[in-house]
mmCIF file of N, CA and C in Angstrom:
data_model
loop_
_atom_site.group_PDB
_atom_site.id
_atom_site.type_symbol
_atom_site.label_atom_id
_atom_site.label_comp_id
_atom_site.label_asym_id
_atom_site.label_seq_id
_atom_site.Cartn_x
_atom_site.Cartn_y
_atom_site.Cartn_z
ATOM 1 N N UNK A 1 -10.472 -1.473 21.444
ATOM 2 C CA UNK A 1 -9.379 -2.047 20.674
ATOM 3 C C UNK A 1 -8.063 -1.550 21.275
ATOM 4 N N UNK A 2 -7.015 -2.448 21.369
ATOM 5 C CA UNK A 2 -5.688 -2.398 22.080
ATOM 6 C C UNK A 2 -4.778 -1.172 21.368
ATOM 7 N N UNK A 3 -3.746 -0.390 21.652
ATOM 8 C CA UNK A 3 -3.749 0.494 20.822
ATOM 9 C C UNK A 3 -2.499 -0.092 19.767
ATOM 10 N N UNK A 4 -1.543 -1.323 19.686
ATOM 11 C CA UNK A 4 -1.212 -1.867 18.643
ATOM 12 C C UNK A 4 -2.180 -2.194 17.908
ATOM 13 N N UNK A 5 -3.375 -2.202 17.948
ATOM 14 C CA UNK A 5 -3.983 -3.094 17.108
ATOM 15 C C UNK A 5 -4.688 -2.106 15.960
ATOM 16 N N UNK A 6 -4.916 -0.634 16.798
ATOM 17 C CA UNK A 6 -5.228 0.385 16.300
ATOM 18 C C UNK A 6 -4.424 0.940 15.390
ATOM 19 N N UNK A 7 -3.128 1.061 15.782
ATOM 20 C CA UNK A 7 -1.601 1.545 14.768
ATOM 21 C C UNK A 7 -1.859 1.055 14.332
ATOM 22 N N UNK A 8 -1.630 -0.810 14.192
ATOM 23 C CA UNK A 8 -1.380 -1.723 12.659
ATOM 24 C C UNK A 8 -2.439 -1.698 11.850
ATOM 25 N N UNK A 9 -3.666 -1.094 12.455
ATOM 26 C CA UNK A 9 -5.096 -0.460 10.995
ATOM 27 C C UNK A 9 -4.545 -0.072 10.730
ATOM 28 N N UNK A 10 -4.295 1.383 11.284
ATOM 29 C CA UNK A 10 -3.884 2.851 10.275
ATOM 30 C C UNK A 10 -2.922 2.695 9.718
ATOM 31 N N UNK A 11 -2.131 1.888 9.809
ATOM 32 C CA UNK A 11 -0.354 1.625 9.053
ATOM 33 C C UNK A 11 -0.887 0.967 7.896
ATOM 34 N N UNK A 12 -2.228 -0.135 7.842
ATOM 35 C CA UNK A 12 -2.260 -0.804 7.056
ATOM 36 C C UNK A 12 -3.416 0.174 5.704
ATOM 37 N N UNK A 13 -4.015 0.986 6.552
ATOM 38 C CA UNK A 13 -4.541 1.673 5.902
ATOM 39 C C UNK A 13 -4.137 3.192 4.642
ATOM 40 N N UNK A 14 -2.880 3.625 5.902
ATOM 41 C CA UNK A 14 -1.973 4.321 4.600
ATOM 42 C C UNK A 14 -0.962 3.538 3.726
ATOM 43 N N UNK A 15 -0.657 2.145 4.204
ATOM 44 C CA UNK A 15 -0.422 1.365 3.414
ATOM 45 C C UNK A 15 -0.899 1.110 1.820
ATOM 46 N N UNK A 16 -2.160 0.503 2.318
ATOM 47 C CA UNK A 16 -2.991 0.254 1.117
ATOM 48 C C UNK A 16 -3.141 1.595 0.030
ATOM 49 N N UNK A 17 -3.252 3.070 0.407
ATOM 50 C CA UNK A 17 -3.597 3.946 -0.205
ATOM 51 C C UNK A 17 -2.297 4.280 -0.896
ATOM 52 N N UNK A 18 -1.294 4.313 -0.519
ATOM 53 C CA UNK A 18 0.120 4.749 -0.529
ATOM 54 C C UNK A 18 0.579 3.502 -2.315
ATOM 55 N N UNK A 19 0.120 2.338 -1.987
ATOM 56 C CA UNK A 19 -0.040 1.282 -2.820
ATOM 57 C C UNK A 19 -0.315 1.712 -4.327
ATOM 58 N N UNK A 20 -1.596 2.098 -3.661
ATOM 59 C CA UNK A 20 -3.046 2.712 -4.972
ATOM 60 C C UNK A 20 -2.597 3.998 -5.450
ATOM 61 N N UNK A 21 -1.735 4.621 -4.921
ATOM 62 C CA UNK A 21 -1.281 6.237 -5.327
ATOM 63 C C UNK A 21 0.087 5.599 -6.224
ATOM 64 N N UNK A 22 0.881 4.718 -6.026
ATOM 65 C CA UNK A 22 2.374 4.703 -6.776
ATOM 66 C C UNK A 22 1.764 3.749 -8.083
ATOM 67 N N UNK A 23 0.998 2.607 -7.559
ATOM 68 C CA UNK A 23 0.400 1.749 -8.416
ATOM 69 C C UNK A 23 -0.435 2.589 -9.946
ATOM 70 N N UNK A 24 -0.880 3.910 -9.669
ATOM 71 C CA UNK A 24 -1.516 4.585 -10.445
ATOM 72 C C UNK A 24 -0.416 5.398 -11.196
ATOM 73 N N UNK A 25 0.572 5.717 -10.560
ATOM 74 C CA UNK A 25 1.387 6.625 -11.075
ATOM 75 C C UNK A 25 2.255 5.866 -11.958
ATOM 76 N N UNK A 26 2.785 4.302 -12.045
ATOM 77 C CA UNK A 26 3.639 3.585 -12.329
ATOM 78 C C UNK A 26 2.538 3.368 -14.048
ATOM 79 N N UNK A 27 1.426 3.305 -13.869
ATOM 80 C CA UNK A 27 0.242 3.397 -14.851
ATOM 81 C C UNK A 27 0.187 4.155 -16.095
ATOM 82 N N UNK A 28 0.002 5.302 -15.380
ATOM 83 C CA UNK A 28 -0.102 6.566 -15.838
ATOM 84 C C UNK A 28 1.734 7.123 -16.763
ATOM 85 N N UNK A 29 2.864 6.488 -15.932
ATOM 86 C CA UNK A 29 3.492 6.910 -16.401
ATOM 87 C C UNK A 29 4.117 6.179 -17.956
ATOM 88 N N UNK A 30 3.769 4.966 -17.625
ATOM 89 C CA UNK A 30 4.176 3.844 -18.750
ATOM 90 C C UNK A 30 2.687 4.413 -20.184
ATOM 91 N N UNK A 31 1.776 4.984 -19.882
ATOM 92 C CA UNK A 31 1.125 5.409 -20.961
ATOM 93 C C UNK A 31 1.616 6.672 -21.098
ATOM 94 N N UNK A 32 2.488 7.372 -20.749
ATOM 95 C CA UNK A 32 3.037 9.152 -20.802
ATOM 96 C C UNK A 32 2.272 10.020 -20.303
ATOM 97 N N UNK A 33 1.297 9.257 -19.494
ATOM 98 C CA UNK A 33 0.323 10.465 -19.335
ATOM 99 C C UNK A 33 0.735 11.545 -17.711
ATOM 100 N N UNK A 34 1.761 11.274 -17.127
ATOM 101 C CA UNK A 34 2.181 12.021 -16.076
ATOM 102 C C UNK A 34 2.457 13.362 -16.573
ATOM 103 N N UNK A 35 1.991 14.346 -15.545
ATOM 104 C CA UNK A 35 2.263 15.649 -15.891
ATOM 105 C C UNK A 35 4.180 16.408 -15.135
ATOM 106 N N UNK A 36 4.236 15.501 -14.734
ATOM 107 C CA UNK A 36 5.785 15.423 -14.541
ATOM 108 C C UNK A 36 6.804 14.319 -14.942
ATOM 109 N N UNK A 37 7.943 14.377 -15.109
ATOM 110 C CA UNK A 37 9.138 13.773 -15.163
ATOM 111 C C UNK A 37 9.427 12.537 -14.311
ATOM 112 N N UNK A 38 9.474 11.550 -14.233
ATOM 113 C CA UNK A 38 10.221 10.742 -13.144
ATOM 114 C C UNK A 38 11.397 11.047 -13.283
ATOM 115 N N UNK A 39 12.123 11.121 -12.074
ATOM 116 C CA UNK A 39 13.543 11.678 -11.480
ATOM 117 C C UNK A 39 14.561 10.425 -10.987
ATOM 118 N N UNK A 40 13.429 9.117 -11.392
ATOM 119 C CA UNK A 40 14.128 7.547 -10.978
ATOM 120 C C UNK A 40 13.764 6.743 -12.517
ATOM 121 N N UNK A 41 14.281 5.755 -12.455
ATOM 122 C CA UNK A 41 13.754 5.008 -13.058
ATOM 123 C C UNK A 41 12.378 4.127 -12.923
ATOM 124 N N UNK A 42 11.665 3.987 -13.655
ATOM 125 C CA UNK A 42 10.424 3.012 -13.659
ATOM 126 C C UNK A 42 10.610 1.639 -12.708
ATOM 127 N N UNK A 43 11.335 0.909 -13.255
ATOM 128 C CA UNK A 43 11.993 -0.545 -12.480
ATOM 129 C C UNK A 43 11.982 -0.123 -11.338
ATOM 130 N N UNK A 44 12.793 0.800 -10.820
ATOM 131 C CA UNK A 44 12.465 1.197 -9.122
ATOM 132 C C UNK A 44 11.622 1.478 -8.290
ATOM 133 N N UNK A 45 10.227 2.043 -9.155
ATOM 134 C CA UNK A 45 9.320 2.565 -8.151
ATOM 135 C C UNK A 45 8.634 0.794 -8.713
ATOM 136 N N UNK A 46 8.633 0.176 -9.667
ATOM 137 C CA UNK A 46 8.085 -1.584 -10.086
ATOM 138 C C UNK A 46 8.650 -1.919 -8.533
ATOM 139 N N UNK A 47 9.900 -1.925 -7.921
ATOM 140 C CA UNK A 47 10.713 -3.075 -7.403
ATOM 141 C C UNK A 47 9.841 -1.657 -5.636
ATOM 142 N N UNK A 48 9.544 -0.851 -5.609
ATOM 143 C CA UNK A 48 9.306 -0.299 -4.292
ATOM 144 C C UNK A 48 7.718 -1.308 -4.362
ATOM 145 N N UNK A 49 6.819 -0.713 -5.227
ATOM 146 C CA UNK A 49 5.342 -1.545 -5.225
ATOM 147 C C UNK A 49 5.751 -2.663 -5.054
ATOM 148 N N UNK A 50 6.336 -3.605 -5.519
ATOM 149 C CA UNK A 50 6.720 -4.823 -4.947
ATOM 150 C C UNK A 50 6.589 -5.149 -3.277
ATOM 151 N N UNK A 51 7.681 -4.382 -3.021
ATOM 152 C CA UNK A 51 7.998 -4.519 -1.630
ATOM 153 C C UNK A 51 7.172 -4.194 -0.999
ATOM 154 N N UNK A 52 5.867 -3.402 -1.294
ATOM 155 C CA UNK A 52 5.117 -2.546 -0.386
ATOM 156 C C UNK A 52 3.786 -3.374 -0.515
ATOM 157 N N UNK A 53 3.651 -4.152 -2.008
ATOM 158 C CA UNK A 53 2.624 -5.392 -1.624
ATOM 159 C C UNK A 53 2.582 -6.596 -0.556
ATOM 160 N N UNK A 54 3.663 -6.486 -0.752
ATOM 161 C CA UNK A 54 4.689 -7.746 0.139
ATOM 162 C C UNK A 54 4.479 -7.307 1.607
ATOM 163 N N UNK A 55 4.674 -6.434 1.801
ATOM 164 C CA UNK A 55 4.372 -5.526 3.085
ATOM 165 C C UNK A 55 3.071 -5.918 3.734
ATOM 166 N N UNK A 56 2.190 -5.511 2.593
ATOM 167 C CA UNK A 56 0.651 -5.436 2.934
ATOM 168 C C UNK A 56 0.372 -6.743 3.379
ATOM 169 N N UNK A 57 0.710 -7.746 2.563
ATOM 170 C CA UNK A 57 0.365 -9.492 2.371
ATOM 171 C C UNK A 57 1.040 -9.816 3.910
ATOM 172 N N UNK A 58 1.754 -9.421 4.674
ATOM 173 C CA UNK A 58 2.869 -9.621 5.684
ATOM 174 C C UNK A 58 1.725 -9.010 6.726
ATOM 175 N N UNK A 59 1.249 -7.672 6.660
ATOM 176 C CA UNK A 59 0.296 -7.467 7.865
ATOM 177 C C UNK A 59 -1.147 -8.295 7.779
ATOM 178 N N UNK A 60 -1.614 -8.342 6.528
ATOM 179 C CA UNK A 60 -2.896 -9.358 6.310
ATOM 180 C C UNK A 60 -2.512 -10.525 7.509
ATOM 181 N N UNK A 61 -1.332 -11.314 6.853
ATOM 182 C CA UNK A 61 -1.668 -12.525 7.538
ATOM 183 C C UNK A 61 -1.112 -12.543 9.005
ATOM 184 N N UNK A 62 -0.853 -11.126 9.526
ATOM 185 C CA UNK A 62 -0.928 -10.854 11.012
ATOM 186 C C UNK A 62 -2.180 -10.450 11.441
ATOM 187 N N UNK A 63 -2.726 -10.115 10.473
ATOM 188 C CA UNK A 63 -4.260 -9.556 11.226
ATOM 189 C C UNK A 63 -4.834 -10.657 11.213
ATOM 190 N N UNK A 64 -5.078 -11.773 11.058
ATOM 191 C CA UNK A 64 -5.647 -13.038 10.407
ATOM 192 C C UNK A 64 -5.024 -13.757 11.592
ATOM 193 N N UNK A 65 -3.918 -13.440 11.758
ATOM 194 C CA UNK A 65 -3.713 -14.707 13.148
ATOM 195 C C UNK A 65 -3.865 -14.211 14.287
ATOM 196 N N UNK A 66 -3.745 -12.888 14.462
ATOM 197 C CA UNK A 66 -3.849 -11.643 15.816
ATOM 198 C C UNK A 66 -5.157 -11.513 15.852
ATOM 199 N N UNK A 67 -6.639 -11.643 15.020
ATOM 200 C CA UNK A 67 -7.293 -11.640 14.907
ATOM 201 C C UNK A 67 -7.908 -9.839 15.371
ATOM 202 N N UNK A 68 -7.626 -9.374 13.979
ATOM 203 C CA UNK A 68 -7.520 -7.945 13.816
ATOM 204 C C UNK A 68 -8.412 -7.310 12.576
ATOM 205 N N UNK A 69 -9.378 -6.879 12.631
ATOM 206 C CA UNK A 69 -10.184 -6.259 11.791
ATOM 207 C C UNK A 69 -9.524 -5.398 10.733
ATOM 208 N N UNK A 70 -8.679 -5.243 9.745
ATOM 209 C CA UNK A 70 -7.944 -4.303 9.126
ATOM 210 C C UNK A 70 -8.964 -3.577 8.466
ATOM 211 N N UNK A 71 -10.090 -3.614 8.001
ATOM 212 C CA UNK A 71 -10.506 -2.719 6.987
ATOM 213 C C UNK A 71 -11.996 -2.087 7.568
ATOM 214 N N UNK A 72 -12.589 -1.076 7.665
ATOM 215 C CA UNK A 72 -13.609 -0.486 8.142
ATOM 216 C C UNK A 72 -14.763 -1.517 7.482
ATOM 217 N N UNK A 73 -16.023 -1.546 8.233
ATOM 218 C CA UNK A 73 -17.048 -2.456 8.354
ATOM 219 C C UNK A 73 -17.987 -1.094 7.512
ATOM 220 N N UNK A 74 -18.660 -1.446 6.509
ATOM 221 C CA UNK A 74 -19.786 -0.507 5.928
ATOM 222 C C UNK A 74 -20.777 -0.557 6.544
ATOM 223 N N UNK A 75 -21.532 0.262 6.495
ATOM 224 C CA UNK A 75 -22.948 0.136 7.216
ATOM 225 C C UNK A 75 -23.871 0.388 6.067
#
């Protein structure tokens, strides 16, 4: 595998996790259950997940036309 093709996994891969970590926290915080403070407002980290889905949906349909495996194959 080419080594752009290798970066845009792993980008897409701390992508996705990075997603699942704010996506949980944005969760967690709207039920009170965070063991810390947000230091921003809610709407902002709403309007970052936004952008960072948008992100993801933006490399999908580069891997799809670059014809790029983004996600590990199970065995």
């Amino acid at each position: 595998m080419s080594d752009y093709k290798s970066k845009m996994k792993q980008e897409y891969l701390e992508l996705t996790t990075r997603i699942s970590k704010l996506r949980r926290m944005i969760v967690m915080s709207k039920a009170d259950k965070l063991e810390f403070k947000l230091s921003c407002k809610i709407e902002l980290l709403e309007e970052q997940l936004e952008a960072m889905e948008k992100y993801a949906l933006i490399l999908e349909t580069r891997a799809i036309i670059e014809e790029i495996e983004l996600m590990e194959e199970e065995l």
